[in-house]
Coordinates of C-alpha atoms and ligand atoms in Angstrom, one line a residue:
Chain E
M8 CA 0.1 -0.1 0.1
S9 CA 1.5 3.1 -1.1
Q10 CA 1.6 6.1 1.5
N11 CA 1.0 8.7 -1.1
C12 CA -1.8 7.5 -2.9
P13 CA -5.1 9.1 -1.7
K14 CA -7.2 7.2 0.9
I15 CA -10.4 7.6 -1.4
S16 CA -10.6 8.4 -5.1
V17 CA -13.9 9.2 -6.5
E18 CA -13.6 9.0 -10.1
N19 CA -16.7 10.2 -12.5
I20 CA -19.8 8.9 -10.3
S21 CA -23.0 9.3 -11.5
K22 CA -26.4 8.4 -10.0
T23 CA -30.1 8.7 -11.5
F24 CA -33.3 8.0 -9.3
D25 CA -36.1 7.8 -11.7
R26 CA -35.5 11.0 -13.6
I27 CA -33.8 12.9 -11.0
K28 CA -29.8 13.3 -11.7
A29 CA -28.7 13.0 -8.1
L30 CA -24.8 13.1 -9.0
K31 CA -23.5 14.1 -12.3
S32 CA -19.6 12.5 -12.8
L33 CA -18.0 13.6 -9.5
S34 CA -14.5 13.2 -9.3
F35 CA -12.4 14.0 -6.0
S36 CA -10.0 12.3 -4.0
I37 CA -9.6 12.8 -0.2
K38 CA -6.0 12.3 1.4
R39 CA -5.1 9.9 4.4
G40 CA -6.1 11.4 7.4
E41 CA -7.6 14.4 6.0
L42 CA -10.8 16.0 7.0
F43 CA -12.9 16.9 4.1
A44 CA -16.3 18.5 4.2
L45 CA -19.1 18.3 1.7
L46 CA -21.2 21.7 1.7
G47 CA -24.4 21.7 -0.3
P48 CA -27.9 22.9 -0.2
N49 CA -30.9 20.6 0.4
G50 CA -31.3 18.0 -2.4
A51 CA -27.6 18.6 -3.5
G52 CA -26.8 15.0 -3.4
K53 CA -24.7 14.9 -0.4
T54 CA -26.4 11.7 1.1
T55 CA -26.4 10.0 -2.0
L56 CA -22.7 10.3 -2.5
I57 CA -22.3 9.1 1.1
K58 CA -24.4 6.0 0.7
I59 CA -22.7 5.3 -2.4
L60 CA -19.1 5.2 -0.6
A61 CA -20.7 3.4 2.2
G62 CA -21.6 0.7 -0.2
I63 CA -25.3 1.0 0.8
I64 CA -26.4 1.9 -3.2
P65 CA -24.6 1.2 -6.2
P66 CA -23.4 3.8 -8.8
D67 CA -24.6 3.8 -12.1
K68 CA -21.4 4.8 -13.4
G69 CA -17.9 5.7 -12.1
K70 CA -15.3 4.1 -9.9
V71 CA -14.3 4.3 -6.2
L72 CA -10.8 3.5 -4.9
I73 CA -9.9 3.0 -1.5
D74 CA -6.0 2.9 -1.1
G75 CA -5.7 2.9 -4.9
K76 CA -7.9 -0.4 -5.1
D77 CA -11.2 -0.9 -6.5
F78 CA -14.1 -0.7 -3.8
F79 CA -16.8 -2.3 -5.6
K80 CA -14.7 -5.5 -6.6
D81 CA -14.0 -6.4 -2.5
I82 CA -17.0 -4.4 -1.1
S83 CA -17.4 -6.7 2.1
K84 CA -13.8 -6.2 3.0
F85 CA -13.7 -2.7 2.5
K86 CA -16.8 -2.1 4.4
K87 CA -14.7 -3.2 7.6
E88 CA -12.8 -0.2 7.0
I89 CA -15.6 2.2 6.8
G90 CA -17.9 3.7 9.4
V91 CA -21.0 5.4 8.8
V92 CA -22.9 8.0 10.8
P93 CA -26.0 8.5 8.7
Q94 CA -28.1 11.6 8.6
T95 CA -31.6 9.9 9.7
I96 CA -31.0 8.3 13.3
N97 CA -31.3 4.7 12.6
L98 CA -30.6 2.9 16.1
E99 CA -32.9 0.5 17.7
P100 CA -34.8 2.7 20.3
E101 CA -36.2 -0.4 22.2
L102 CA -32.7 -1.9 22.8
N103 CA -30.3 -0.3 25.4
L104 CA -26.8 1.2 24.1
E105 CA -24.8 -1.8 25.0
E106 CA -27.5 -4.0 22.8
N107 CA -27.0 -1.6 19.9
L108 CA -23.5 -2.0 19.7
L109 CA -22.9 -5.6 20.7
I110 CA -25.1 -6.5 17.4
H111 CA -22.8 -3.7 15.3
G112 CA -19.9 -5.5 16.7
L113 CA -21.1 -8.8 15.4
I114 CA -22.4 -8.0 12.0
Y115 CA -19.1 -6.6 11.6
K116 CA -17.6 -9.8 12.4
M117 CA -15.7 -8.3 15.3
P118 CA -14.0 -11.1 17.8
F119 CA -16.0 -11.5 20.8
N120 CA -13.5 -10.1 23.4
K121 CA -12.9 -7.3 21.1
I122 CA -16.3 -6.1 21.2
K123 CA -16.7 -5.8 24.9
K124 CA -13.3 -3.9 24.9
Q125 CA -14.5 -1.6 22.4
I126 CA -18.1 -1.1 23.8
K127 CA -16.6 0.4 26.7
K128 CA -13.9 2.2 24.8
V129 CA -16.4 4.0 22.4
L130 CA -19.1 4.8 25.3
L131 CA -16.1 6.1 27.4
F132 CA -15.2 8.3 24.4
V133 CA -18.6 9.9 23.7
D134 CA -19.4 10.3 27.4
L135 CA -22.3 7.7 27.9
W136 CA -20.9 4.9 29.6
E137 CA -22.9 5.8 32.5
R138 CA -26.0 5.4 30.3
R139 CA -24.8 1.8 28.8
K140 CA -27.9 0.3 30.6
H141 CA -30.7 2.6 29.3
R142 CA -33.1 2.2 26.2
V143 CA -32.0 4.2 23.3
K144 CA -35.4 5.8 22.9
N145 CA -34.8 7.8 26.3
L146 CA -31.9 9.5 25.1
S147 CA -31.7 13.0 24.1
G148 CA -31.4 14.1 20.3
G149 CA -27.6 15.3 21.1
M150 CA -26.9 11.8 22.7
K151 CA -28.2 9.8 20.2
R152 CA -26.1 11.6 17.6
R153 CA -23.0 10.8 20.0
L154 CA -24.0 7.2 20.2
L155 CA -24.4 7.1 16.2
I156 CA -20.7 8.3 16.4
A157 CA -19.7 5.6 19.0
R158 CA -21.5 2.7 16.9
A159 CA -19.5 3.9 13.8
L160 CA -16.3 3.8 15.8
M161 CA -16.7 0.3 17.0
H162 CA -14.9 -1.6 14.4
E163 CA -12.4 0.8 14.4
P164 CA -12.7 2.1 10.7
S165 CA -9.9 3.9 8.9
I166 CA -12.6 5.8 7.2
L167 CA -15.7 7.7 8.8
L168 CA -18.2 8.9 6.9
L169 CA -20.6 11.4 8.7
D170 CA -23.8 13.0 7.1
E171 CA -24.7 16.1 8.9
P172 CA -23.6 14.9 12.3
T173 CA -24.8 18.1 14.1
V174 CA -28.0 18.6 12.3
G175 CA -30.5 19.8 15.1
L176 CA -28.3 20.2 18.2
D177 CA -28.0 23.3 20.3
P178 CA -24.5 25.2 19.8
Q179 CA -22.9 24.0 23.0
I180 CA -23.4 20.5 22.1
R181 CA -22.4 21.0 18.4
R182 CA -19.3 22.3 19.8
R183 CA -18.7 19.3 21.8
L184 CA -19.3 17.1 19.0
W185 CA -16.8 19.0 16.8
E186 CA -14.0 18.5 19.5
L187 CA -14.9 14.7 19.4
I188 CA -14.7 14.4 15.3
K189 CA -11.4 16.4 15.5
K190 CA -10.3 13.8 18.0
I191 CA -11.0 11.1 15.7
Q192 CA -8.9 12.7 12.8
L193 CA -6.0 13.1 15.3
K194 CA -6.1 9.2 16.1
G195 CA -5.4 8.8 12.3
A196 CA -9.0 8.1 10.5
T197 CA -9.8 9.7 7.2
I198 CA -13.0 11.7 7.5
L199 CA -15.9 12.7 5.0
L200 CA -18.2 15.0 6.5
T201 CA -21.3 16.6 5.1
T202 CA -23.2 19.5 6.7
H203 CA -25.1 22.6 6.0
Y204 CA -23.3 24.7 8.8
M205 CA -20.4 26.7 7.1
E206 CA -18.9 27.8 10.6
E207 CA -18.8 23.9 10.9
A208 CA -16.6 23.2 7.8
E209 CA -14.5 26.3 8.4
Q210 CA -13.9 24.8 12.1
L211 CA -13.2 21.5 11.1
A212 CA -12.3 20.8 7.6
D213 CA -8.6 20.5 5.8
R214 CA -10.7 20.9 2.4
V215 CA -13.9 21.7 1.4
A216 CA -16.0 20.9 -1.5
F217 CA -19.2 22.8 -2.6
I218 CA -21.8 20.7 -4.1
H219 CA -24.5 21.8 -5.8
K220 CA -27.4 20.1 -8.0
G221 CA -25.1 16.8 -8.1
K222 CA -22.1 18.7 -9.5
L223 CA -18.8 19.6 -7.3
T224 CA -18.0 23.4 -8.0
V225 CA -14.6 24.0 -6.3
I226 CA -12.4 22.6 -3.7
D227 CA -9.8 23.8 -1.7
T228 CA -8.9 24.7 2.2
P229 CA -11.2 26.9 4.0
S230 CA -8.6 29.8 4.2
N231 CA -7.6 29.7 0.3
L232 CA -11.4 29.7 -0.3
I233 CA -12.0 32.8 1.9
A234 CA -8.8 34.5 0.0
T235 CA -10.4 34.4 -3.3
L236 CA -12.8 37.1 -2.0
G237 CA -10.5 39.0 0.3
Q238 CA -10.2 39.5 3.9
Y239 CA -12.7 41.8 4.7
A240 CA -16.1 42.6 3.8
I241 CA -18.9 45.2 4.3
D242 CA -22.3 44.7 4.3
I243 CA -24.4 47.6 2.7
Y244 CA -28.2 47.5 3.8
T245 CA -30.4 49.4 1.3
K246 CA -34.2 49.4 1.1
E247 CA -34.7 46.5 -1.2
K248 CA -31.6 44.3 -0.3
R249 CA -28.1 43.6 1.1
I250 CA -25.1 43.9 -0.8
T251 CA -21.8 42.7 0.4
K252 CA -18.5 44.0 -1.1
Y253 CA -15.2 42.2 -0.4
F254 CA -11.7 43.8 0.3
Q255 CA -8.3 42.5 0.7
S256 CA -7.3 44.8 3.4
R257 CA -8.9 46.3 6.6
E258 CA -8.1 50.0 5.5
K259 CA -9.8 49.6 2.1
A260 CA -12.9 48.2 3.7
E261 CA -12.8 51.3 6.3
K262 CA -12.5 53.7 3.7
E263 CA -15.6 52.2 1.7
L264 CA -17.5 52.0 5.0
L265 CA -16.9 56.1 5.9
L266 CA -18.3 56.7 2.4
Y267 CA -21.5 54.9 3.0
S268 CA -21.6 55.9 6.4
R269 CA -21.7 59.7 5.3
E270 CA -24.6 59.1 3.2
N271 CA -26.4 57.7 6.2
T272 CA -26.7 54.1 4.7
L273 CA -26.7 51.6 7.2
V274 CA -23.5 49.7 6.7
T275 CA -21.2 47.0 9.0
L276 CA -17.7 45.5 8.6
R277 CA -16.6 42.1 9.3
R278 CA -14.4 39.3 8.3
I279 CA -15.1 37.3 4.9
T280 CA -16.2 33.7 6.1
L281 CA -16.8 30.4 4.2
E282 CA -20.7 31.4 3.7
D283 CA -19.6 34.3 1.7
V284 CA -17.6 31.8 -0.9
F285 CA -20.3 29.6 -0.6
F286 CA -23.3 32.0 -1.8
K287 CA -21.0 33.4 -4.4
Y288 CA -20.4 29.9 -5.8
I289 CA -24.0 28.5 -5.5
R290 CA -25.4 31.7 -7.0
S291 CA -23.4 31.9 -9.7
E292 CA -24.2 28.3 -10.4
L293 CA -28.1 29.1 -10.4
Chain F
M10 CA -21.2 -16.8 11.2
K11 CA -21.1 -13.8 13.5
G12 CA -23.2 -11.8 11.3
F13 CA -26.2 -14.4 11.8
L14 CA -25.8 -14.1 15.6
G15 CA -26.2 -10.2 15.0
V16 CA -29.4 -10.4 13.1
Y17 CA -30.9 -12.9 15.5
L18 CA -29.6 -11.5 18.8
R19 CA -31.3 -8.1 17.6
E20 CA -34.8 -9.9 17.4
L21 CA -34.3 -11.6 20.5
F22 CA -33.4 -8.6 22.3
L23 CA -36.6 -7.2 20.9
L24 CA -38.4 -10.3 22.1
K25 CA -37.1 -10.4 25.4
N26 CA -38.0 -6.3 26.1
R27 CA -41.6 -7.4 25.8
A28 CA -41.6 -11.1 26.5
F29 CA -44.6 -11.0 28.7
K30 CA -46.7 -9.3 26.0
F31 CA -45.6 -11.7 23.5
I32 CA -46.5 -14.6 25.5
L33 CA -49.8 -13.4 26.6
S34 CA -50.5 -12.8 22.7
L35 CA -49.5 -16.1 21.9
S36 CA -51.6 -17.6 24.3
V37 CA -54.8 -15.6 23.7
S38 CA -55.7 -17.0 19.9
P39 CA -55.3 -20.4 20.4
L40 CA -57.0 -20.5 23.9
L41 CA -60.0 -18.8 22.0
Y42 CA -59.8 -21.4 19.1
I43 CA -59.8 -24.0 21.5
L44 CA -62.8 -22.5 23.8
A45 CA -64.9 -21.7 20.7
F46 CA -64.1 -24.6 18.1
G47 CA -63.0 -27.2 20.3
L48 CA -64.9 -27.2 23.6
G49 CA -67.8 -24.9 22.3
L50 CA -68.7 -25.8 18.5
G51 CA -67.2 -29.2 18.6
K52 CA -67.9 -30.5 22.1
H53 CA -69.9 -33.8 20.6
L54 CA -68.3 -33.4 17.3
T55 CA -66.2 -36.3 16.0
I56 CA -64.2 -36.2 12.5
K57 CA -63.9 -39.9 11.1
G58 CA -64.3 -40.9 14.5
I59 CA -61.8 -38.6 16.4
P60 CA -62.9 -36.3 19.0
Y61 CA -62.9 -32.6 17.4
L62 CA -60.5 -31.3 19.9
Q63 CA -57.9 -33.9 19.2
F64 CA -58.6 -33.1 15.4
L65 CA -58.1 -29.3 16.0
I66 CA -55.0 -29.2 18.3
P67 CA -52.2 -30.4 15.3
G68 CA -54.3 -28.1 12.9
L69 CA -53.9 -25.2 15.5
I70 CA -50.2 -25.8 15.7
A71 CA -49.6 -26.0 12.2
G72 CA -51.4 -22.9 11.3
T73 CA -50.2 -20.8 14.3
T74 CA -46.7 -21.6 13.4
M75 CA -47.1 -20.4 9.9
M76 CA -48.6 -17.6 11.3
Q77 CA -45.7 -16.7 13.6
A78 CA -43.0 -17.5 11.1
F79 CA -44.4 -15.4 8.5
S80 CA -45.0 -12.5 11.1
I81 CA -41.2 -11.9 11.3
N82 CA -42.1 -9.5 8.5
V83 CA -43.9 -6.9 10.6
E84 CA -40.2 -6.4 12.6
I85 CA -38.4 -6.4 9.3
N86 CA -40.9 -3.7 8.1
I87 CA -40.6 -1.6 11.0
S88 CA -36.7 -1.5 10.6
K89 CA -36.7 -0.8 6.6
F90 CA -39.9 1.7 6.8
Y91 CA -40.0 3.1 10.1
L92 CA -36.7 2.9 12.2
K93 CA -34.4 2.7 9.1
S94 CA -32.0 0.5 11.2
F95 CA -32.3 -2.1 8.2
E96 CA -29.5 0.4 6.9
E97 CA -27.2 -0.8 9.2
F98 CA -27.1 -4.3 7.7
K99 CA -26.8 -2.9 4.1
C100 CA -23.6 -1.0 5.7
A101 CA -22.4 -4.1 7.2
P102 CA -20.3 -6.7 5.6
I103 CA -22.8 -9.3 6.2
S104 CA -23.9 -12.1 3.8
E105 CA -27.2 -12.7 2.4
V106 CA -27.2 -16.1 3.9
E107 CA -26.4 -14.6 7.4
Y108 CA -29.0 -12.2 7.2
L109 CA -31.9 -14.6 6.0
L110 CA -30.7 -17.3 8.5
G111 CA -30.9 -15.0 11.1
E112 CA -34.3 -13.8 10.5
V113 CA -35.4 -17.4 9.6
A114 CA -34.0 -18.6 13.3
T115 CA -36.0 -15.9 14.9
G116 CA -39.1 -17.2 13.2
I117 CA -38.5 -20.8 14.3
T118 CA -38.1 -19.2 17.8
R119 CA -41.5 -17.5 18.0
A120 CA -43.0 -20.6 16.2
F121 CA -41.4 -23.2 18.7
T122 CA -42.6 -20.9 21.7
A123 CA -46.0 -20.9 20.1
T124 CA -46.1 -24.6 19.9
A125 CA -45.1 -24.9 23.6
I126 CA -48.0 -22.8 24.4
I127 CA -50.5 -24.6 22.3
L128 CA -49.3 -27.9 23.8
I129 CA -49.9 -26.6 27.4
L130 CA -53.3 -25.5 26.6
A131 CA -53.8 -28.8 25.0
Y132 CA -52.9 -30.7 27.9
L133 CA -55.0 -28.7 30.3
S134 CA -58.0 -29.3 28.1
G135 CA -57.1 -33.1 28.3
V136 CA -55.7 -33.7 24.9
K137 CA -52.2 -35.6 24.6
P138 CA -50.7 -35.8 21.1
V139 CA -48.1 -37.9 20.2
I140 CA -44.8 -35.8 20.2
N141 CA -41.6 -37.4 18.9
F142 CA -39.1 -36.6 16.4
S143 CA -41.2 -36.5 13.0
F144 CA -43.5 -33.9 15.2
F145 CA -40.9 -31.5 15.3
A146 CA -39.3 -31.9 12.1
L147 CA -42.7 -31.1 10.5
I148 CA -43.0 -28.1 12.5
F149 CA -39.2 -27.2 11.8
L150 CA -40.1 -27.5 8.0
N151 CA -43.1 -25.3 8.2
T152 CA -41.7 -22.5 10.0
F153 CA -38.6 -22.3 8.1
F154 CA -40.8 -22.2 4.9
F155 CA -42.9 -19.6 5.9
A156 CA -40.3 -17.6 7.6
C157 CA -38.4 -17.4 4.2
L158 CA -41.6 -16.4 2.8
G159 CA -41.8 -13.7 5.4
V160 CA -38.5 -12.4 4.4
I161 CA -39.1 -12.4 1.0
S162 CA -42.3 -10.3 1.2
A163 CA -40.9 -7.8 3.4
M164 CA -37.8 -7.5 1.0
L165 CA -40.1 -7.1 -1.9
I166 CA -42.9 -4.9 -0.9
K167 CA -42.3 -0.8 -1.4
S168 CA -44.9 0.2 1.5
H169 CA -46.1 -1.1 4.9
A170 CA -49.8 -1.1 3.4
D171 CA -48.9 -3.9 1.0
Q172 CA -48.0 -6.1 3.6
T173 CA -51.2 -6.2 5.1
L174 CA -52.6 -7.1 1.9
I175 CA -50.3 -10.0 1.4
T176 CA -51.2 -11.2 4.9
N177 CA -55.1 -10.7 4.5
F178 CA -55.3 -12.3 0.7
I179 CA -52.7 -15.1 1.2
I180 CA -51.9 -16.1 5.0
T181 CA -55.4 -15.6 6.5
P182 CA -56.9 -17.7 4.0
M183 CA -54.2 -20.4 4.2
M184 CA -54.8 -20.4 8.2
F185 CA -58.5 -21.4 7.8
L186 CA -58.7 -23.5 4.4
S187 CA -55.8 -25.7 4.8
G188 CA -57.3 -28.5 6.7
T189 CA -56.7 -26.9 10.0
F190 CA -60.2 -26.5 11.1
F191 CA -61.5 -29.3 9.1
P192 CA -60.9 -31.7 6.4
V193 CA -60.1 -30.5 2.8
E194 CA -62.2 -33.1 1.6
N195 CA -64.9 -30.9 2.8
L196 CA -64.3 -28.1 0.4
P197 CA -66.2 -27.7 -2.9
P198 CA -63.8 -29.7 -5.6
F199 CA -62.1 -26.6 -7.5
L200 CA -61.0 -25.2 -4.0
K201 CA -59.9 -28.8 -2.9
E202 CA -57.7 -29.3 -5.8
L203 CA -56.0 -25.6 -5.4
I204 CA -55.8 -26.5 -1.5
M205 CA -54.3 -30.1 -1.7
Y206 CA -50.8 -28.7 -3.2
L207 CA -50.1 -26.1 -0.6
P208 CA -47.4 -26.5 1.7
L209 CA -49.3 -25.9 4.8
T210 CA -51.9 -28.5 4.0
L211 CA -49.4 -31.2 3.7
V212 CA -47.8 -30.1 6.9
T213 CA -51.4 -30.1 8.7
K214 CA -52.1 -33.6 7.3
D215 CA -49.0 -35.2 8.1
L216 CA -48.5 -33.4 11.9
R217 CA -52.2 -34.7 12.5
K218 CA -51.2 -38.0 11.6
V219 CA -48.3 -38.2 13.7
A220 CA -50.1 -36.4 16.7
L221 CA -52.7 -39.2 16.8
G222 CA -49.9 -41.9 16.8
G223 CA -49.3 -42.7 13.1
Q224 CA -46.6 -42.7 10.7
T225 CA -45.8 -40.2 7.9
V226 CA -44.4 -41.0 4.7
P227 CA -40.9 -40.2 4.1
E228 CA -41.9 -38.8 0.5
D229 CA -43.6 -35.8 2.1
F230 CA -40.5 -35.0 4.1
F231 CA -38.6 -35.0 0.6
V232 CA -41.2 -32.5 -0.8
L233 CA -41.4 -30.4 2.0
S234 CA -37.5 -30.1 2.2
S235 CA -37.2 -29.7 -1.4
L236 CA -39.9 -26.7 -1.1
C237 CA -37.6 -25.2 1.8
L238 CA -34.6 -25.2 -0.4
I239 CA -36.4 -23.7 -3.0
I240 CA -37.7 -21.0 -1.2
F241 CA -34.5 -20.5 0.8
L242 CA -32.8 -19.8 -2.5
L243 CA -35.5 -17.8 -3.2
G244 CA -35.1 -15.8 -0.2
L245 CA -31.2 -15.0 -0.8
K246 CA -32.4 -13.5 -4.0
A247 CA -34.9 -11.3 -2.6
V248 CA -32.4 -10.3 0.4
K249 CA -29.9 -9.3 -2.5
Y250 CA -32.8 -7.4 -4.0
G251 CA -33.9 -5.7 -0.9
R252 CA -30.5 -4.5 0.0
D253 CA -29.9 -2.8 -3.2
Ligands
ATP5 N1 -34.1 6.7 -2.9 C1 -34.4 7.9 -3.7 N2 -35.4 7.7 -4.9 C2 -35.6 9.0 -5.4 N3 -34.8 10.2 -5.5 C3 -34.0 10.2 -4.7 C4 -33.8 9.1 -3.8 N4 -32.5 9.6 -3.0 C5 -32.1 11.1 -3.1 N5 -33.4 11.2 -4.2 C6 -33.2 12.6 -4.9 O1 -31.7 12.9 -5.0 C7 -31.4 14.2 -4.9 C8 -30.1 14.2 -3.9 O2 -30.8 13.8 -2.8 P1 -29.6 13.7 -1.3 O3 -30.1 13.2 -0.3 O4 -28.4 13.2 -1.7 O5 -29.5 15.5 -1.1 P2 -28.5 16.0 0.3 O6 -27.7 16.7 -0.2 O7 -28.3 14.9 1.0 O8 -29.8 16.6 0.9 P3 -29.9 17.1 2.1 O9 -29.3 18.3 2.7 O10 -31.3 17.7 2.4 O11 -30.0 16.0 3.3 C9 -32.7 14.8 -4.5 O12 -33.5 15.5 -5.4 C10 -33.5 13.4 -3.8 O13 -34.9 14.1 -4.3
MG6 MG1 -28.7 14.4 3.1

């Protein structure tokens, strides 16, 4: 296994449901140990891509290589390398936490003594060990999301696919999950994460890609993407809408700000975020 | 075979959590049949010289074990359409054989629990059927067949409502017509021809023979085993289809 080949390569993947083209010849690769975020609006094709990489649905066309080897040729071997955190919570609500994890361990063919050890390890990791005998249906939303992550880590996968892992959580719990995800990456896992939250991608990702209507637009580091627009932005609020202007330096932005405020227009100055980049690309695609 | 254990254990945990309700619900309908048909309606009735209750018990066991085996589809449908936990099996490196066997083992577990309950009720009402290897082998083949059918139906249907249709139009009629409550010979000729060849009819006939102290013909075991093999292979195809 060569160390410099990408961990995951996606080559010209296409998928059509009935008449909806969910993915249109997508290609990109993720480096070993990288945290790669996929950003896109509702219906962009994020979950479809995750499901293909998890081996849940086959693509119509294209290839996926893991460590340079064909994923679909030896799918059950590669499935052991992959942990999946799905967008919809699919735990067994009537079973307790340990039972959920035990079943996962069995269907991933883990040795019995390893299963026992891992249950403790992953539950401690996500801070749910105390709750191990509780039924899953009695957990809060944030706990369920954490348990999903614990379950995906049970069989110690080298790849983790996270489909909107923090959706619907309060900011505090979201931050705790970010810490967990970062820790998992530091232990050596390669992570693909989808999200609607720009801040999440900006905080976590080494690189981000925008996906829109089944196509990938740009792929780069968050800071490079932000730099394409500049560093500072001013928002100008007119009667009809908000206009945003981007600047390379703070001085230039402040100069412009002064001009507008003299005209009694409401203007504010701020740093450029990934959200600005997102809207620029998504809008130009519309 | 760990995958098999995972699938089976999941179902066992679910059963364990409502063991009391499960056993209660397994007892109610046989009890009603025994009371209504066996003791109420059939008190002074004999069929071919056999007291009706003795005639009824093997039929009741055949019909109930079929129902219990087939009803594993309910849990599968819930995990497919409602809890989405079926996706876990799609992600996992388990084979179709392991999945199918895990579910079939669940059906068999349910069916043998039901058998035990009916036998207890039978003893309480004074009926002592002969129980030997053939008796259990017939129940096993019966449940194996209908558990596979349950998995197949759960894999092929697109919504939960379709499932009710299958149960109402196929399983319930079989429960009533396959010689469970009265001899198939009593049916109108065209129906008789059709029903004679159903697997449940064969099981009911043989189980009754065994329970009354008779012998089965080896050919029947051969036919039933072949049917089980065929439906098992179809089941594997269905699971593959259901996963994609
Ligand atoms: N099983 C399916 N059958 C038909 N169409 C589907 C199916 N799954 C997805 N689609 C369609 O494919 C497109 C992409 O869906 P997908 O779920 O991948 O989007 P997404 O980016 O994950 O959206 P969200 O952010 O809302 O989760 C959508 O138009 C969706 O309606
Ligand atoms: Mg999605």
